[in-house]
Every structure is written in structure tokens, then in C-alpha cells.
Amino acid sequence: MRSSSTLLTLFLPLLLSVSAQASVISFDGDDTPDSATYGADFTTIVFSGTSWSSDGDILTMTTAHSRGIWFGYWTGADTPSSWSPSNNTVGNELKGRLALGAGATDWGMYIRDADGYLGSIQLDPGEVTVRNGDQSQTIAIDTTQFHDYTIHLKDGVASFGIDGVLRSQ
């Protein structure tokens, strides 16, 4: 059974390509994603027993077993995002500077394009698992320190970078 987790994020820009042009939806931790600062940029879901806050620079998210916090794009929500992901031939990219807080057990970031292809990064104590569909690779890393994580999804293939180094594709 997993206990509560805290994730610290310095910034989480989401780079999307719409048609043949790239759109940049950027979040830099200066406020919570559901604030007026970000308007309709994000669909947000904050389950009971969870919370998030910002100190003006770092967003801290605290979750509980089987309950999390989610922000990004989702069409099924009451507050849909003002943008849409592109198809797999144009490509999409998600970047985040992340660290697990004290006592955190796990946290993940996911990207799915308009064609349904999926890439994800799962942070656990001492390791990161990158997934491209049903394939995965686990990388040993100190997840209590901030690292820059990137998922680039194009042509049905997810490429992963950690601190600017391509780790898997």
C-alpha cells in the first residue's frame, strides 16, 4: 500500500504542435495550474485528501493512496483545455523539472497524442521508468534531486531525455 507522495516541480512546459505549427503551453510553478493565472490552459482534477501549493517558484503536490492531482489536457472534463494535442505525424513534447519530496513513493507524467500513442515517465525512489506503449526501461537516478525530464512523442514512438541526454526511444 502506498502512502502519501509529494512532488516538487520547478516548471512543466507542454510543447504541442497544432497543424504544422508548434504551440507552447508553459507552466513554471509560479502558481497552481487551476489559478486565474493559467485560465483555460489546463484541465485540472484535485481529488479529496490531496493538495497543491506554490511558493511563487516551485509547485508542491501532495497526494494520497489511490488519489492524485492531475493537470493537462482532457476532453471529458467539465473544464476542458483551450488546446488539443496533435496527431503522431506532427508530434508532441512534454518537459518537466521534477524531484520527489521527502517520503514520496511515486509520481508519473504522461503524454498521449491525438492518435492515441502514449509515452510516460514514472518516478520512484532511486529510479525512473520510461514507457513507450508496452515497452519500458528502468534507469537508476537520485529522484530526490531535480532533473529535467522530456518525453517527445512522434510517429508512434516516444523518445525520453533526462538532463538533456537521450535515454531511450
GROMACS .gro file of N, CA, C and O in nm, residues 7-128:
model
  488
    7LEU      N    1   0.544   1.577  -0.473
    7LEU     CA    2   0.625   1.604  -0.590
    7LEU      C    3   0.653   1.752  -0.592
    7LEU      O    4   0.563   1.833  -0.571
    8LEU      N    5   0.775   1.787  -0.618
    8LEU     CA    6   0.813   1.927  -0.636
    8LEU      C    7   0.843   1.946  -0.784
    8LEU      O    8   0.916   1.869  -0.843
    9THR      N    9   0.787   2.048  -0.843
    9THR     CA   10   0.814   2.075  -0.984
    9THR      C   11   0.852   2.221  -1.001
    9THR      O   12   0.785   2.309  -0.950
   10LEU      N   13   0.961   2.245  -1.070
   10LEU     CA   14   1.007   2.380  -1.095
   10LEU      C   15   0.933   2.439  -1.212
   10LEU      O   16   0.893   2.553  -1.212
   11PHE      N   17   0.916   2.362  -1.318
   11PHE     CA   18   0.837   2.406  -1.431
   11PHE      C   19   0.790   2.284  -1.507
   11PHE      O   20   0.848   2.178  -1.496
   12LEU      N   21   0.684   2.298  -1.580
   12LEU     CA   22   0.631   2.187  -1.658
   12LEU      C   23   0.574   2.241  -1.789
   12LEU      O   24   0.454   2.252  -1.805
   13PRO      N   25   0.660   2.280  -1.882
   13PRO     CA   26   0.605   2.328  -2.008
   13PRO      C   27   0.560   2.212  -2.096
   13PRO      O   28   0.623   2.109  -2.099
   14LEU      N   29   0.450   2.229  -2.162
   14LEU     CA   30   0.398   2.130  -2.253
   14LEU      C   31   0.408   2.189  -2.392
   14LEU      O   32   0.348   2.291  -2.420
   15LEU      N   33   0.487   2.127  -2.476
   15LEU     CA   34   0.505   2.175  -2.611
   15LEU      C   35   0.419   2.091  -2.703
   15LEU      O   36   0.434   1.970  -2.709
   16LEU      N   37   0.329   2.154  -2.773
   16LEU     CA   38   0.240   2.084  -2.863
   16LEU      C   39   0.250   2.142  -3.001
   16LEU      O   40   0.271   2.261  -3.017
   17SER      N   41   0.233   2.058  -3.098
   17SER     CA   42   0.227   2.105  -3.236
   17SER      C   43   0.082   2.099  -3.281
   17SER      O   44   0.019   1.995  -3.270
   18VAL      N   45   0.032   2.208  -3.327
   18VAL     CA   46  -0.104   2.213  -3.378
   18VAL      C   47  -0.093   2.240  -3.526
   18VAL      O   48  -0.029   2.335  -3.567
   19SER      N   49  -0.156   2.155  -3.606
   19SER     CA   50  -0.136   2.154  -3.751
   19SER      C   51   0.014   2.137  -3.774
   19SER      O   52   0.073   2.047  -3.721
   20ALA      N   53   0.076   2.224  -3.853
   20ALA     CA   54   0.219   2.212  -3.876
   20ALA      C   55   0.296   2.312  -3.791
   20ALA      O   56   0.415   2.327  -3.805
   21GLN      N   57   0.228   2.383  -3.704
   21GLN     CA   58   0.289   2.486  -3.621
   21GLN      C   59   0.297   2.438  -3.476
   21GLN      O   60   0.207   2.372  -3.428
   22ALA      N   61   0.403   2.473  -3.409
   22ALA     CA   62   0.418   2.435  -3.269
   22ALA      C   63   0.350   2.538  -3.179
   22ALA      O   64   0.360   2.656  -3.201
   23SER      N   65   0.279   2.489  -3.080
   23SER     CA   66   0.222   2.572  -2.976
   23SER      C   67   0.294   2.540  -2.847
   23SER      O   68   0.332   2.426  -2.824
   24VAL      N   69   0.314   2.638  -2.763
   24VAL     CA   70   0.381   2.615  -2.636
   24VAL      C   71   0.285   2.654  -2.525
   24VAL      O   72   0.243   2.769  -2.516
   25ILE      N   73   0.250   2.557  -2.443
   25ILE     CA   74   0.171   2.582  -2.323
   25ILE      C   75   0.269   2.565  -2.209
   25ILE      O   76   0.325   2.458  -2.189
   26SER      N   77   0.296   2.669  -2.134
   26SER     CA   78   0.402   2.666  -2.036
   26SER      C   79   0.348   2.685  -1.895
   26SER      O   80   0.261   2.769  -1.872
   27PHE      N   81   0.400   2.607  -1.804
   27PHE     CA   82   0.369   2.620  -1.663
   27PHE      C   83   0.501   2.624  -1.589
   27PHE      O   84   0.583   2.535  -1.606
   28ASP      N   85   0.525   2.727  -1.509
   28ASP     CA   86   0.657   2.738  -1.447
   28ASP      C   87   0.656   2.733  -1.294
   28ASP      O   88   0.753   2.769  -1.230
   29GLY      N   89   0.547   2.686  -1.234
   29GLY     CA   90   0.545   2.667  -1.090
   29GLY      C   91   0.513   2.791  -1.009
   29GLY      O   92   0.512   2.786  -0.887
   30ASP      N   93   0.487   2.903  -1.075
   30ASP     CA   94   0.464   3.029  -1.004
   30ASP      C   95   0.327   3.037  -0.938
   30ASP      O   96   0.304   3.123  -0.853
   31ASP      N   97   0.236   2.948  -0.975
   31ASP     CA   98   0.101   2.946  -0.920
   31ASP      C   99   0.048   2.805  -0.943
   31ASP      O  100   0.109   2.725  -1.014
   32THR      N  101  -0.069   2.772  -0.889
   32THR     CA  102  -0.125   2.640  -0.917
   32THR      C  103  -0.190   2.641  -1.055
   32THR      O  104  -0.238   2.745  -1.102
   33PRO      N  105  -0.192   2.526  -1.123
   33PRO     CA  106  -0.247   2.522  -1.259
   33PRO      C  107  -0.395   2.559  -1.269
   33PRO      O  108  -0.440   2.596  -1.376
   34ASP      N  109  -0.470   2.553  -1.159
   34ASP     CA  110  -0.611   2.589  -1.164
   34ASP      C  111  -0.637   2.736  -1.131
   34ASP      O  112  -0.751   2.780  -1.123
   35SER      N  113  -0.532   2.814  -1.115
   35SER     CA  114  -0.548   2.955  -1.081
   35SER      C  115  -0.588   3.038  -1.204
   35SER      O  116  -0.575   2.993  -1.317
   36ALA      N  117  -0.632   3.158  -1.179
   36ALA     CA  118  -0.668   3.250  -1.288
   36ALA      C  119  -0.548   3.284  -1.375
   36ALA      O  120  -0.563   3.319  -1.492
   37THR      N  121  -0.428   3.269  -1.321
   37THR     CA  122  -0.306   3.296  -1.398
   37THR      C  123  -0.302   3.214  -1.527
   37THR      O  124  -0.258   3.261  -1.630
   38TYR      N  125  -0.349   3.090  -1.519
   38TYR     CA  126  -0.340   2.998  -1.633
   38TYR      C  127  -0.471   2.982  -1.708
   38TYR      O  128  -0.475   2.915  -1.811
   39GLY      N  129  -0.579   3.044  -1.659
   39GLY     CA  130  -0.706   3.044  -1.731
   39GLY      C  131  -0.746   2.907  -1.778
   39GLY      O  132  -0.754   2.812  -1.701
   40ALA      N  133  -0.769   2.895  -1.907
   40ALA     CA  134  -0.816   2.769  -1.966
   40ALA      C  135  -0.702   2.683  -2.021
   40ALA      O  136  -0.726   2.592  -2.101
   41ASP      N  137  -0.578   2.709  -1.981
   41ASP     CA  138  -0.466   2.631  -2.034
   41ASP      C  139  -0.473   2.485  -1.991
   41ASP      O  140  -0.430   2.397  -2.065
   42PHE      N  141  -0.523   2.458  -1.872
   42PHE     CA  142  -0.519   2.323  -1.819
   42PHE      C  143  -0.654   2.277  -1.769
   42PHE      O  144  -0.728   2.353  -1.708
   43THR      N  145  -0.684   2.150  -1.794
   43THR     CA  146  -0.790   2.082  -1.722
   43THR      C  147  -0.726   2.036  -1.593
   43THR      O  148  -0.616   1.980  -1.594
   44THR      N  149  -0.789   2.061  -1.479
   44THR     CA  150  -0.731   2.020  -1.352
   44THR      C  151  -0.828   1.932  -1.275
   44THR      O  152  -0.950   1.953  -1.279
   45ILE      N  153  -0.772   1.834  -1.205
   45ILE     CA  154  -0.851   1.746  -1.119
   45ILE      C  155  -0.773   1.732  -0.989
   45ILE      O  156  -0.658   1.688  -0.989
   46VAL      N  157  -0.835   1.772  -0.879
   46VAL     CA  158  -0.774   1.762  -0.747
   46VAL      C  159  -0.868   1.678  -0.661
   46VAL      O  160  -0.975   1.724  -0.625
   47PHE      N  161  -0.827   1.554  -0.633
   47PHE     CA  162  -0.911   1.464  -0.555
   47PHE      C  163  -0.909   1.502  -0.407
   47PHE      O  164  -0.814   1.563  -0.359
   48SER      N  165  -1.014   1.463  -0.335
   48SER     CA  166  -1.020   1.491  -0.192
   48SER      C  167  -0.900   1.428  -0.121
   48SER      O  168  -0.852   1.322  -0.162
   49GLY      N  169  -0.851   1.494  -0.019
   49GLY     CA  170  -0.736   1.443   0.055
   49GLY      C  171  -0.603   1.474  -0.010
   49GLY      O  172  -0.499   1.426   0.034
   50THR      N  173  -0.605   1.552  -0.118
   50THR     CA  174  -0.482   1.592  -0.187
   50THR      C  175  -0.475   1.745  -0.186
   50THR      O  176  -0.574   1.812  -0.160
   51SER      N  177  -0.357   1.797  -0.218
   51SER     CA  178  -0.344   1.943  -0.223
   51SER      C  179  -0.226   1.982  -0.310
   51SER      O  180  -0.139   1.901  -0.339
   52TRP      N  181  -0.228   2.107  -0.352
   52TRP     CA  182  -0.113   2.164  -0.419
   52TRP      C  183  -0.099   2.309  -0.379
   52TRP      O  184  -0.195   2.374  -0.340
   53SER      N  185   0.024   2.356  -0.384
   53SER     CA  186   0.051   2.495  -0.349
   53SER      C  187   0.178   2.537  -0.421
   53SER      O  188   0.256   2.455  -0.467
   54SER      N  189   0.196   2.668  -0.431
   54SER     CA  190   0.316   2.722  -0.494
   54SER      C  191   0.376   2.827  -0.402
   54SER      O  192   0.304   2.905  -0.339
   55ASP      N  193   0.508   2.830  -0.399
   55ASP     CA  194   0.577   2.934  -0.324
   55ASP      C  195   0.618   3.048  -0.416
   55ASP      O  196   0.696   3.134  -0.380
   56GLY      N  197   0.563   3.049  -0.538
   56GLY     CA  198   0.597   3.150  -0.637
   56GLY      C  199   0.705   3.103  -0.733
   56GLY      O  200   0.733   3.168  -0.833
   57ASP      N  201   0.764   2.987  -0.704
   57ASP     CA  202   0.870   2.932  -0.788
   57ASP      C  203   0.853   2.782  -0.808
   57ASP      O  204   0.876   2.729  -0.915
   58ILE      N  205   0.814   2.712  -0.701
   58ILE     CA  206   0.803   2.566  -0.705
   58ILE      C  207   0.661   2.526  -0.669
   58ILE      O  208   0.605   2.571  -0.569
   59LEU      N  209   0.601   2.440  -0.754
   59LEU     CA  210   0.471   2.382  -0.726
   59LEU      C  211   0.494   2.255  -0.645
   59LEU      O  212   0.573   2.169  -0.683
   60THR      N  213   0.426   2.243  -0.532
   60THR     CA  214   0.432   2.123  -0.449
   60THR      C  215   0.296   2.056  -0.454
   60THR      O  216   0.193   2.120  -0.429
   61MET      N  217   0.294   1.927  -0.492
   61MET     CA  218   0.171   1.849  -0.498
   61MET      C  219   0.180   1.737  -0.396
   61MET      O  220   0.276   1.661  -0.396
   62THR      N  221   0.079   1.726  -0.310
   62THR     CA  222   0.074   1.620  -0.210
   62THR      C  223  -0.049   1.534  -0.238
   62THR      O  224  -0.160   1.586  -0.248
   63THR      N  225  -0.026   1.405  -0.253
   63THR     CA  226  -0.132   1.312  -0.289
   63THR      C  227  -0.148   1.207  -0.180
   63THR      O  228  -0.071   1.203  -0.085
   64ALA      N  229  -0.247   1.122  -0.195
   64ALA     CA  230  -0.273   1.015  -0.100
   64ALA      C  231  -0.294   0.885  -0.178
   64ALA      O  232  -0.313   0.887  -0.299
   65HIS      N  233  -0.293   0.773  -0.107
   65HIS     CA  234  -0.312   0.643  -0.170
   65HIS      C  235  -0.438   0.642  -0.257
   65HIS      O  236  -0.546   0.676  -0.210
   66SER      N  237  -0.422   0.607  -0.382
   66SER     CA  238  -0.531   0.597  -0.480
   66SER      C  239  -0.600   0.730  -0.511
   66SER      O  240  -0.706   0.732  -0.571
   67ARG      N  241  -0.540   0.841  -0.470
   67ARG     CA  242  -0.595   0.973  -0.502
   67ARG      C  243  -0.481   1.063  -0.545
   67ARG      O  244  -0.378   1.068  -0.480
   68GLY      N  245  -0.500   1.134  -0.651
   68GLY     CA  246  -0.392   1.216  -0.702
   68GLY      C  247  -0.438   1.354  -0.744
   68GLY      O  248  -0.551   1.394  -0.721
   69ILE      N  249  -0.346   1.421  -0.808
   69ILE     CA  250  -0.371   1.553  -0.866
   69ILE      C  251  -0.331   1.542  -1.012
   69ILE      O  252  -0.228   1.484  -1.046
   70TRP      N  253  -0.411   1.600  -1.098
   70TRP     CA  254  -0.384   1.587  -1.240
   70TRP      C  255  -0.407   1.722  -1.306
   70TRP      O  256  -0.503   1.792  -1.274
   71PHE      N  257  -0.317   1.760  -1.398
   71PHE     CA  258  -0.344   1.876  -1.481
   71PHE      C  259  -0.284   1.855  -1.617
   71PHE      O  260  -0.185   1.787  -1.634
   72GLY      N  261  -0.349   1.907  -1.717
   72GLY     CA  262  -0.307   1.890  -1.855
   72GLY      C  263  -0.425   1.906  -1.948
   72GLY      O  264  -0.505   1.998  -1.933
   73TYR      N  265  -0.438   1.813  -2.042
   73TYR     CA  266  -0.545   1.817  -2.142
   73TYR      C  267  -0.636   1.696  -2.122
   73TYR      O  268  -0.589   1.584  -2.107
   74TRP      N  269  -0.766   1.721  -2.121
   74TRP     CA  270  -0.863   1.612  -2.115
   74TRP      C  271  -0.996   1.663  -2.166
   74TRP      O  272  -1.048   1.762  -2.116
   75THR      N  273  -1.051   1.596  -2.264
   75THR     CA  274  -1.178   1.640  -2.323
   75THR      C  275  -1.298   1.602  -2.239
   75THR      O  276  -1.403   1.663  -2.251
   76GLY      N  277  -1.286   1.501  -2.152
   76GLY     CA  278  -1.400   1.455  -2.075
   76GLY      C  279  -1.427   1.533  -1.948
   76GLY      O  280  -1.514   1.497  -1.871
   77ALA      N  281  -1.356   1.638  -1.925
   77ALA     CA  282  -1.369   1.714  -1.800
   77ALA      C  283  -1.469   1.829  -1.815
   77ALA      O  284  -1.501   1.871  -1.926
   78ASP      N  285  -1.515   1.878  -1.702
   78ASP     CA  286  -1.606   1.994  -1.701
   78ASP      C  287  -1.534   2.121  -1.746
   78ASP      O  288  -1.597   2.215  -1.793
   79THR      N  289  -1.403   2.125  -1.728
   79THR     CA  290  -1.324   2.243  -1.768
   79THR      C  291  -1.220   2.201  -1.871
   79THR      O  292  -1.103   2.182  -1.839
   80PRO      N  293  -1.261   2.185  -1.997
   80PRO     CA  294  -1.165   2.140  -2.099
   80PRO      C  295  -1.056   2.243  -2.126
   80PRO      O  296  -1.076   2.363  -2.106
   81SER      N  297  -0.941   2.195  -2.168
   81SER     CA  298  -0.828   2.282  -2.202
   81SER      C  299  -0.859   2.361  -2.328
   81SER      O  300  -0.942   2.321  -2.409
   82SER      N  301  -0.788   2.469  -2.347
   82SER     CA  302  -0.809   2.554  -2.464
   82SER      C  303  -0.727   2.509  -2.585
   82SER      O  304  -0.726   2.576  -2.686
   83TRP      N  305  -0.660   2.395  -2.577
   83TRP     CA  306  -0.577   2.344  -2.685
   83TRP      C  307  -0.600   2.194  -2.698
   83TRP      O  308  -0.662   2.132  -2.614
   84SER      N  309  -0.549   2.137  -2.804
   84SER     CA  310  -0.560   1.993  -2.828
   84SER      C  311  -0.425   1.937  -2.870
   84SER      O  312  -0.348   2.007  -2.937
   85PRO      N  313  -0.396   1.812  -2.832
   85PRO     CA  314  -0.270   1.752  -2.879
   85PRO      C  315  -0.276   1.725  -3.029
   85PRO      O  316  -0.384   1.708  -3.085
   86SER      N  317  -0.161   1.720  -3.089
   86SER     CA  318  -0.151   1.694  -3.233
   86SER      C  319  -0.151   1.545  -3.260
   86SER      O  320  -0.136   1.463  -3.169
   87ASN      N  321  -0.162   1.511  -3.388
   87ASN     CA  322  -0.154   1.369  -3.425
   87ASN      C  323  -0.008   1.324  -3.423
   87ASN      O  324   0.084   1.403  -3.401
   88ASN      N  325   0.015   1.195  -3.450
   88ASN     CA  326   0.150   1.141  -3.435
   88ASN      C  327   0.247   1.183  -3.544
   88ASN      O  328   0.368   1.174  -3.525
   89THR      N  329   0.201   1.229  -3.658
   89THR     CA  330   0.295   1.272  -3.763
   89THR      C  331   0.352   1.410  -3.735
   89THR      O  332   0.461   1.443  -3.780
   90VAL      N  333   0.279   1.492  -3.660
   90VAL     CA  334   0.327   1.626  -3.624
   90VAL      C  335   0.413   1.618  -3.498
   90VAL      O  336   0.519   1.676  -3.490
   91GLY      N  337   0.365   1.545  -3.397
   91GLY     CA  338   0.442   1.524  -3.275
   91GLY      C  339   0.402   1.614  -3.161
   91GLY      O  340   0.343   1.720  -3.180
   92ASN      N  341   0.434   1.570  -3.040
   92ASN     CA  342   0.405   1.640  -2.915
   92ASN      C  343   0.522   1.619  -2.821
   92ASN      O  344   0.591   1.517  -2.827
   93GLU      N  345   0.544   1.714  -2.729
   93GLU     CA  346   0.655   1.702  -2.635
   93GLU      C  347   0.611   1.755  -2.498
   93GLU      O  348   0.540   1.854  -2.488
   94LEU      N  349   0.654   1.686  -2.393
   94LEU     CA  350   0.626   1.724  -2.255
   94LEU      C  351   0.758   1.730  -2.181
   94LEU      O  352   0.839   1.638  -2.190
   95LYS      N  353   0.780   1.842  -2.111
   95LYS     CA  354   0.904   1.860  -2.034
   95LYS      C  355   0.869   1.896  -1.891
   95LYS      O  356   0.772   1.967  -1.867
   96GLY      N  357   0.949   1.850  -1.797
   96GLY     CA  358   0.930   1.887  -1.658
   96GLY      C  359   1.060   1.881  -1.581
   96GLY      O  360   1.143   1.795  -1.606
   97ARG      N  361   1.079   1.974  -1.490
   97ARG     CA  362   1.194   1.972  -1.397
   97ARG      C  363   1.135   1.928  -1.265
   97ARG      O  364   1.063   2.005  -1.200
   98LEU      N  365   1.164   1.804  -1.224
   98LEU     CA  366   1.092   1.739  -1.116
   98LEU      C  367   1.186   1.678  -1.013
   98LEU      O  368   1.297   1.637  -1.045
   99ALA      N  369   1.135   1.668  -0.890
   99ALA     CA  370   1.202   1.596  -0.781
   99ALA      C  371   1.095   1.541  -0.690
   99ALA      O  372   0.993   1.606  -0.668
  100LEU      N  373   1.118   1.421  -0.636
  100LEU     CA  374   1.028   1.367  -0.536
  100LEU      C  375   1.061   1.430  -0.401
  100LEU      O  376   1.179   1.444  -0.366
  101GLY      N  377   0.960   1.468  -0.326
  101GLY     CA  378   0.980   1.526  -0.194
  101GLY      C  379   1.004   1.419  -0.090
  101GLY      O  380   0.995   1.298  -0.117
  102ALA      N  381   1.033   1.462   0.031
  102ALA     CA  382   1.060   1.370   0.142
  102ALA      C  383   0.941   1.277   0.163
  102ALA      O  384   0.827   1.320   0.169
  103GLY      N  385   0.967   1.148   0.172
  103GLY     CA  386   0.864   1.049   0.197
  103GLY      C  387   0.780   1.012   0.076
  103GLY      O  388   0.688   0.932   0.086
  104ALA      N  389   0.808   1.070  -0.041
  104ALA     CA  390   0.730   1.040  -0.161
  104ALA      C  391   0.758   0.897  -0.207
  104ALA      O  392   0.869   0.847  -0.195
  105THR      N  393   0.655   0.834  -0.260
  105THR     CA  394   0.671   0.697  -0.308
  105THR      C  395   0.667   0.685  -0.460
  105THR      O  396   0.726   0.595  -0.515
  106ASP      N  397   0.598   0.775  -0.529
  106ASP     CA  398   0.595   0.766  -0.675
  106ASP      C  399   0.523   0.888  -0.733
  106ASP      O  400   0.449   0.956  -0.664
  107TRP      N  401   0.547   0.913  -0.860
  107TRP     CA  402   0.477   1.017  -0.936
  107TRP      C  403   0.502   0.991  -1.083
  107TRP      O  404   0.609   0.944  -1.122
  108GLY      N  405   0.408   1.023  -1.168
  108GLY     CA  406   0.426   0.999  -1.311
  108GLY      C  407   0.379   1.116  -1.394
  108GLY      O  408   0.296   1.196  -1.352
  109MET      N  409   0.435   1.126  -1.515
  109MET     CA  410   0.386   1.221  -1.614
  109MET      C  411   0.364   1.145  -1.743
  109MET      O  412   0.440   1.054  -1.776
  110TYR      N  413   0.255   1.178  -1.812
  110TYR     CA  414   0.211   1.102  -1.928
  110TYR      C  415   0.183   1.197  -2.043
  110TYR      O  416   0.139   1.309  -2.021
  111ILE      N  417   0.202   1.147  -2.164
  111ILE     CA  418   0.163   1.223  -2.282
  111ILE      C  419   0.099   1.126  -2.380
  111ILE      O  420   0.145   1.013  -2.398
  112ARG      N  421  -0.010   1.170  -2.437
  112ARG     CA  422  -0.081   1.091  -2.537
  112ARG      C  423  -0.115   1.186  -2.652
  112ARG      O  424  -0.163   1.296  -2.629
  113ASP      N  425  -0.090   1.141  -2.775
  113ASP     CA  426  -0.123   1.228  -2.888
  113ASP      C  427  -0.265   1.202  -2.935
  113ASP      O  428  -0.335   1.116  -2.882
  114ALA      N  429  -0.308   1.277  -3.035
  114ALA     CA  430  -0.445   1.267  -3.084
  114ALA      C  431  -0.475   1.130  -3.148
  114ALA      O  432  -0.590   1.092  -3.162
  115ASP      N  433  -0.371   1.055  -3.184
  115ASP     CA  434  -0.389   0.923  -3.243
  115ASP      C  435  -0.387   0.812  -3.137
  115ASP      O  436  -0.398   0.695  -3.169
  116GLY      N  437  -0.367   0.848  -3.009
  116GLY     CA  438  -0.374   0.751  -2.902
  116GLY      C  439  -0.241   0.690  -2.859
  116GLY      O  440  -0.238   0.604  -2.772
  117TYR      N  441  -0.130   0.732  -2.919
  117TYR     CA  442   0.001   0.679  -2.877
  117TYR      C  443   0.037   0.740  -2.741
  117TYR      O  444   0.005   0.855  -2.713
  118LEU      N  445   0.106   0.662  -2.658
  118LEU     CA  446   0.133   0.702  -2.521
  118LEU      C  447   0.281   0.688  -2.487
  118LEU      O  448   0.345   0.590  -2.524
  119GLY      N  449   0.332   0.785  -2.413
  119GLY     CA  450   0.465   0.776  -2.352
  119GLY      C  451   0.451   0.822  -2.208
  119GLY      O  452   0.368   0.908  -2.177
  120SER      N  453   0.530   0.764  -2.116
  120SER     CA  454   0.520   0.805  -1.977
  120SER      C  455   0.654   0.793  -1.906
  120SER      O  456   0.742   0.718  -1.949
  121ILE      N  457   0.667   0.871  -1.799
  121ILE     CA  458   0.783   0.865  -1.711
  121ILE      C  459   0.729   0.847  -1.570
  121ILE      O  460   0.645   0.925  -1.525
  122GLN      N  461   0.775   0.743  -1.501
  122GLN     CA  462   0.733   0.714  -1.364
  122GLN      C  463   0.854   0.733  -1.272
  122GLN      O  464   0.956   0.670  -1.290
  123LEU      N  465   0.841   0.825  -1.175
  123LEU     CA  466   0.947   0.846  -1.076
  123LEU      C  467   0.916   0.765  -0.951
  123LEU      O  468   0.806   0.774  -0.897
  124ASP      N  469   1.009   0.683  -0.908
  124ASP     CA  470   1.002   0.608  -0.784
  124ASP      C  471   1.131   0.637  -0.708
  124ASP      O  472   1.229   0.682  -0.768
  125PRO      N  473   1.135   0.612  -0.578
  125PRO     CA  474   1.260   0.638  -0.505
  125PRO      C  475   1.379   0.565  -0.569
  125PRO      O  476   1.376   0.443  -0.586
  126GLY      N  477   1.478   0.642  -0.613
  126GLY     CA  478   1.601   0.586  -0.668
  126GLY      C  479   1.597   0.541  -0.812
  126GLY      O  480   1.698   0.492  -0.864
  127GLU      N  481   1.484   0.557  -0.881
  127GLU     CA  482   1.478   0.514  -1.020
  127GLU      C  483   1.365   0.582  -1.096
  127GLU      O  484   1.269   0.632  -1.038
  128VAL      N  485   1.382   0.582  -1.227
  128VAL     CA  486   1.283   0.635  -1.319
  128VAL      C  487   1.254   0.526  -1.421
  128VAL      O  488   1.347   0.463  -1.472
   0.00000   0.00000   0.00000
